[in-house]
PDB file of C-alpha atoms in Angstrom:
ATOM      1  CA  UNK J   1     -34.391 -16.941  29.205  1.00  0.00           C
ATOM      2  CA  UNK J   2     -33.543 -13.208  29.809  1.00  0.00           C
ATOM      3  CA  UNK J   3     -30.162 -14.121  31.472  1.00  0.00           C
ATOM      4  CA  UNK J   4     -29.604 -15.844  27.931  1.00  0.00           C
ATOM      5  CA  UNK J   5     -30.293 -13.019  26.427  1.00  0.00           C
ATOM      6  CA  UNK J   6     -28.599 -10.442  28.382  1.00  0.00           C
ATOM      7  CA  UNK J   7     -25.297 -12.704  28.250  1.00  0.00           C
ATOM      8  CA  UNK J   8     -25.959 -12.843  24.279  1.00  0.00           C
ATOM      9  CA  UNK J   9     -26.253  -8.767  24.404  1.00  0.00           C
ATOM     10  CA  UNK J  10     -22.930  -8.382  26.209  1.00  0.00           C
ATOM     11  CA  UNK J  11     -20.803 -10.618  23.574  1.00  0.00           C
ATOM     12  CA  UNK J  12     -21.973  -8.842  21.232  1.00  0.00           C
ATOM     13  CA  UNK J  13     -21.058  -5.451  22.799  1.00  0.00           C
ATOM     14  CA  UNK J  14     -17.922  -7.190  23.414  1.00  0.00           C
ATOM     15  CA  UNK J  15     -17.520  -7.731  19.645  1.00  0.00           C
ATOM     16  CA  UNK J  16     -18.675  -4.878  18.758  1.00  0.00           C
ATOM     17  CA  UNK J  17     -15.942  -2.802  20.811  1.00  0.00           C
ATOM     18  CA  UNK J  18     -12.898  -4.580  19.950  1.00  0.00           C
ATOM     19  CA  UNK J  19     -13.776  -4.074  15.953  1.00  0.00           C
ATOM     20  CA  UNK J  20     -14.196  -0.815  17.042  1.00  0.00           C
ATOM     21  CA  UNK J  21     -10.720  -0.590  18.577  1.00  0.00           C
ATOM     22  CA  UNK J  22      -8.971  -2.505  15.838  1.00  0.00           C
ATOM     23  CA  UNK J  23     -10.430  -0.249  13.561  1.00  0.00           C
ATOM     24  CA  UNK J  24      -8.873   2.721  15.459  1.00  0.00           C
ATOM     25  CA  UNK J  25      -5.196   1.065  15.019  1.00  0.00           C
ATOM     26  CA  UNK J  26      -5.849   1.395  11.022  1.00  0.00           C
ATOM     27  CA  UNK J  27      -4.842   5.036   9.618  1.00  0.00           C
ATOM     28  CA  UNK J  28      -2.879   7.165   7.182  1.00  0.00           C
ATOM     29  CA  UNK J  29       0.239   9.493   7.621  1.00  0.00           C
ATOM     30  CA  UNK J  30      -0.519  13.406   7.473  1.00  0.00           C
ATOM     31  CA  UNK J  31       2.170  13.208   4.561  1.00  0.00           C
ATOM     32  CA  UNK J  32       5.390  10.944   3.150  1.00  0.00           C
ATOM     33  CA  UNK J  33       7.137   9.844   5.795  1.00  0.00           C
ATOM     34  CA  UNK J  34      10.207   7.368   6.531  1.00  0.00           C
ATOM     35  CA  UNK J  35       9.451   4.250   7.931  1.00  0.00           C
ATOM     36  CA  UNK J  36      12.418   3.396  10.370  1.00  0.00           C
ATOM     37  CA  UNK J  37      14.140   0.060  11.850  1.00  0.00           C
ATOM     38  CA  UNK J  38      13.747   1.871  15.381  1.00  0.00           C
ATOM     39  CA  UNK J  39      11.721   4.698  17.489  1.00  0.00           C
ATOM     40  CA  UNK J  40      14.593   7.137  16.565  1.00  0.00           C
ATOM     41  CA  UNK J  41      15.932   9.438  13.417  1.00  0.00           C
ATOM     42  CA  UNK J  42      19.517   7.818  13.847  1.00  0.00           C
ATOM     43  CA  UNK J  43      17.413   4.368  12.860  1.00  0.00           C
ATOM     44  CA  UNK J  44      18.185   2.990   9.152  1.00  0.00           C
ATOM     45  CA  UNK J  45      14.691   3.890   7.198  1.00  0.00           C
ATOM     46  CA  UNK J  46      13.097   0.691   6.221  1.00  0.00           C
ATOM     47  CA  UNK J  47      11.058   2.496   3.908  1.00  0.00           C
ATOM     48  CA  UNK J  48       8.783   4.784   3.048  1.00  0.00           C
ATOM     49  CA  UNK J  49       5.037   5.864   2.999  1.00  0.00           C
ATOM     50  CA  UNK J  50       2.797   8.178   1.482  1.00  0.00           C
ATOM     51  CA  UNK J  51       0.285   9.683   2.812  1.00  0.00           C
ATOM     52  CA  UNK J  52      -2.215   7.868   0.921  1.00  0.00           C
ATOM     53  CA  UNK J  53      -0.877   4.959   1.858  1.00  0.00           C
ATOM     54  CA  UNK J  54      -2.890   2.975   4.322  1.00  0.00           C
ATOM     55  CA  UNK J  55      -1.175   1.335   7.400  1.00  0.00           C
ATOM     56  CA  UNK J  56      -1.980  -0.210  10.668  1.00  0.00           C
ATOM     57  CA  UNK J  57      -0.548   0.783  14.343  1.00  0.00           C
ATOM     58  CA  UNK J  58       0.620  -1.840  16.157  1.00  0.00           C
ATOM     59  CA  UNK J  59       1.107   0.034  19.017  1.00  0.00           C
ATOM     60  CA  UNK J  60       3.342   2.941  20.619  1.00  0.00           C
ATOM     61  CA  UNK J  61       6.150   3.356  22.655  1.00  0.00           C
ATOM     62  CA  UNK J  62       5.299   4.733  26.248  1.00  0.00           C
ATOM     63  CA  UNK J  63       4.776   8.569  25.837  1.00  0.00           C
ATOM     64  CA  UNK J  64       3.543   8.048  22.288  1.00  0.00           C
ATOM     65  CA  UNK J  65       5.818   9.460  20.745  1.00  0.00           C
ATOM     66  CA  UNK J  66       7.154   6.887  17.943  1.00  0.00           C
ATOM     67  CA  UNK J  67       4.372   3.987  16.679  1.00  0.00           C
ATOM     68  CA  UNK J  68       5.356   0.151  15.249  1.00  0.00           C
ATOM     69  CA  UNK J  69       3.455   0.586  11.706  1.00  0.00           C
ATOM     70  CA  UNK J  70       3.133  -2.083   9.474  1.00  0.00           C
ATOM     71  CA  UNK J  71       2.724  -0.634   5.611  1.00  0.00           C
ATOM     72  CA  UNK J  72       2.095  -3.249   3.498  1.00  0.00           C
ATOM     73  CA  UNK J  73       4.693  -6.135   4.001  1.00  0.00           C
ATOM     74  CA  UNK J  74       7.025  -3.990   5.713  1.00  0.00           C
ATOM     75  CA  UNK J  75       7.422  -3.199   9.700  1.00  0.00           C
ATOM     76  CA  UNK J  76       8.892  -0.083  11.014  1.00  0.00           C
ATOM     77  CA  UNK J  77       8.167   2.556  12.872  1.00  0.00           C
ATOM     78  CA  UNK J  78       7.007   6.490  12.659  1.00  0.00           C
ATOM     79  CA  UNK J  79       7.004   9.730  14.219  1.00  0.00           C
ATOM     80  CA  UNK J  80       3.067   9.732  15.657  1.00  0.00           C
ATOM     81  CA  UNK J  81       3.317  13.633  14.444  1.00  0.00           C
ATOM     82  CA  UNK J  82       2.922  12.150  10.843  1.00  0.00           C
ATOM     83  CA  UNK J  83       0.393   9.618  12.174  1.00  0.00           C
ATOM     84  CA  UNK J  84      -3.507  10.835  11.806  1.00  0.00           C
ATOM     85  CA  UNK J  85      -6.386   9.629  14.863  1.00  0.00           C
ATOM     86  CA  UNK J  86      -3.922   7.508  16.377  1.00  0.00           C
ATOM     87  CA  UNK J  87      -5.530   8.535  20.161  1.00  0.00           C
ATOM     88  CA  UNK J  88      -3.480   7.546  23.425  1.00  0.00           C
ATOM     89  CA  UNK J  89      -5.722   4.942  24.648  1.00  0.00           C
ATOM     90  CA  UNK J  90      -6.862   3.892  21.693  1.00  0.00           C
ATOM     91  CA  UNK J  91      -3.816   2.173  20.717  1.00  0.00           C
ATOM     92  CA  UNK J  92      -1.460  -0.306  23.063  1.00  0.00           C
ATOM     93  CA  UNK J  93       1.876   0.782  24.562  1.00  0.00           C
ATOM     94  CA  UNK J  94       4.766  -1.077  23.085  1.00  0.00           C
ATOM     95  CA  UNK J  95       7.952  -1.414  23.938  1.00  0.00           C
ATOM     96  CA  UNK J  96      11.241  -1.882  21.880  1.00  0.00           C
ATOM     97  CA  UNK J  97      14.049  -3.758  21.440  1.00  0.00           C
ATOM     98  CA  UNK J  98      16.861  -3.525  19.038  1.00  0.00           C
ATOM     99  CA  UNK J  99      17.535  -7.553  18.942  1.00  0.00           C
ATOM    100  CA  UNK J 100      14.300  -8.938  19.376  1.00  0.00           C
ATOM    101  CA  UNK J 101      12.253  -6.324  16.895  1.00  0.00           C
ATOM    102  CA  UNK J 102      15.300  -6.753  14.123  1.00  0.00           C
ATOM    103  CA  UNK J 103      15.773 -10.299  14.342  1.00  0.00           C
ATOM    104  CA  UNK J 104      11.605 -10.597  14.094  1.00  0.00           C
ATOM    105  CA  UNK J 105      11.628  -8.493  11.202  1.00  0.00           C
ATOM    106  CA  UNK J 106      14.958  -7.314   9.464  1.00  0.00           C
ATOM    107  CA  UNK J 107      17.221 -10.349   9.272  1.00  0.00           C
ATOM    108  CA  UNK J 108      17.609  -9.821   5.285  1.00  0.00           C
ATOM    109  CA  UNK J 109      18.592  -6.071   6.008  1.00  0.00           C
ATOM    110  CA  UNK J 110      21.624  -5.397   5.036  1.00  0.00           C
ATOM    111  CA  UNK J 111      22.415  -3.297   8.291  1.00  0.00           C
ATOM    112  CA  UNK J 112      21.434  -5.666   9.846  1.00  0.00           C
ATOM    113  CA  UNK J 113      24.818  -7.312  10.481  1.00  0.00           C
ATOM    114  CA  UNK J 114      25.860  -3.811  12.345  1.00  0.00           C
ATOM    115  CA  UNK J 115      22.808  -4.794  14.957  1.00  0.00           C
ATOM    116  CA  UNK J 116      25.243  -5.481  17.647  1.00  0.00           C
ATOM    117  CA  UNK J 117      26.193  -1.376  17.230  1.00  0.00           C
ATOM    118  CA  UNK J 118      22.396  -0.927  17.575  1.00  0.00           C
ATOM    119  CA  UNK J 119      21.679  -2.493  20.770  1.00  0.00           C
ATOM    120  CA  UNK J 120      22.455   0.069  22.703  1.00  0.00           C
ATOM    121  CA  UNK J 121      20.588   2.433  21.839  1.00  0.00           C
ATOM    122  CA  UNK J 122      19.033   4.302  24.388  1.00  0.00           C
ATOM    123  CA  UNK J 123      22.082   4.126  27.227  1.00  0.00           C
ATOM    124  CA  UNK J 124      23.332   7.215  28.022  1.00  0.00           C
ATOM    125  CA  UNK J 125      26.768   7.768  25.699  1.00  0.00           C
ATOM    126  CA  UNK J 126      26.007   5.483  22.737  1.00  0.00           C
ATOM    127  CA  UNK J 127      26.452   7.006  19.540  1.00  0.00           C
ATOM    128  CA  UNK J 128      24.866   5.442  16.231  1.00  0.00           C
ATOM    129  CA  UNK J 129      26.709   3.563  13.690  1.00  0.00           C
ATOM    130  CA  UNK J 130      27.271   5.309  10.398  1.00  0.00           C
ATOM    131  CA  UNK J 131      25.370   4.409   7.532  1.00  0.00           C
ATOM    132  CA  UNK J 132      25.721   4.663   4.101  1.00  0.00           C
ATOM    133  CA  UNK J 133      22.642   7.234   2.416  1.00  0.00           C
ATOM    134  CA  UNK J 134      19.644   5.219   2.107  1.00  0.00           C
ATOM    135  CA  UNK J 135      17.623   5.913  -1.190  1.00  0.00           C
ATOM    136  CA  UNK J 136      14.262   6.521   0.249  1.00  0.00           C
ATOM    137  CA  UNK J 137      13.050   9.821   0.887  1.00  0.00           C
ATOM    138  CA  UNK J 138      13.631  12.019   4.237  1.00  0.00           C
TER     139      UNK J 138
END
């Protein structure tokens, strides 16, 4: 009977840390930020939060510098500067593509037809596409 119990003790510490964790991945920015189609200023801005908003971190890239967010029914990502608690550790390390993360998520974006300009992003000597001004805020 006490192995029952001991393996009954451990699920539930089990449980217990991963609402713990998934709880860390839920925060607020430090103020209104951009949310962006890509790690990167040059990215189009997908949108943008305030800081009361309340989003969820899906993860960082490596380095944490830039976090997938999702804010409400929108996907992007943002500067972890503007990001309060999220912890290295705490959160899982991501990593980002330009055709698999805009076909998941921005296929009805109208920049989205430049994606093949986007893709590579990241090599040494691309440049980014112009865009025209979005109307969110900087």
């Amino acid at each position: 009977m006490s192995k029952l119990v001991s393996t009954i003790i451990a699920l539930c510490l089990i449980l217990v840390s991963g609402a713990v964790a998934a709880q860390a991945t839920v925060t607020k920015p430090s103020r209104d930020v951009n949310v962006r189609a890509g790690p990167d200023t040059v990215f189009p801005v997908v949108t943008w939060i305030t800081r009361h908003d309340t989003i969820q971190v899906q993860g960082c890239i490596e380095g944490f510098t830039w976090c997938d967010v999702v804010a409400g029914r929108r996907r992007g990502w943002v500067h972890r500067s503007y990001l309060r608690n999220v912890i290295p550790g705490r959160v899982p390390v991501v990593t980002f593509s330009v055709e698999a993360y805009w076909n998941e998520h921005y296929r009805t974006q109208r920049w989205y037809a430049d994606k093949a300009a986007w893709i590579g992003w990241g090599t040494p000597g691309w440049t980014a596409p112009s865009l025209r001004r979005s109307r969110a805020r900087s």
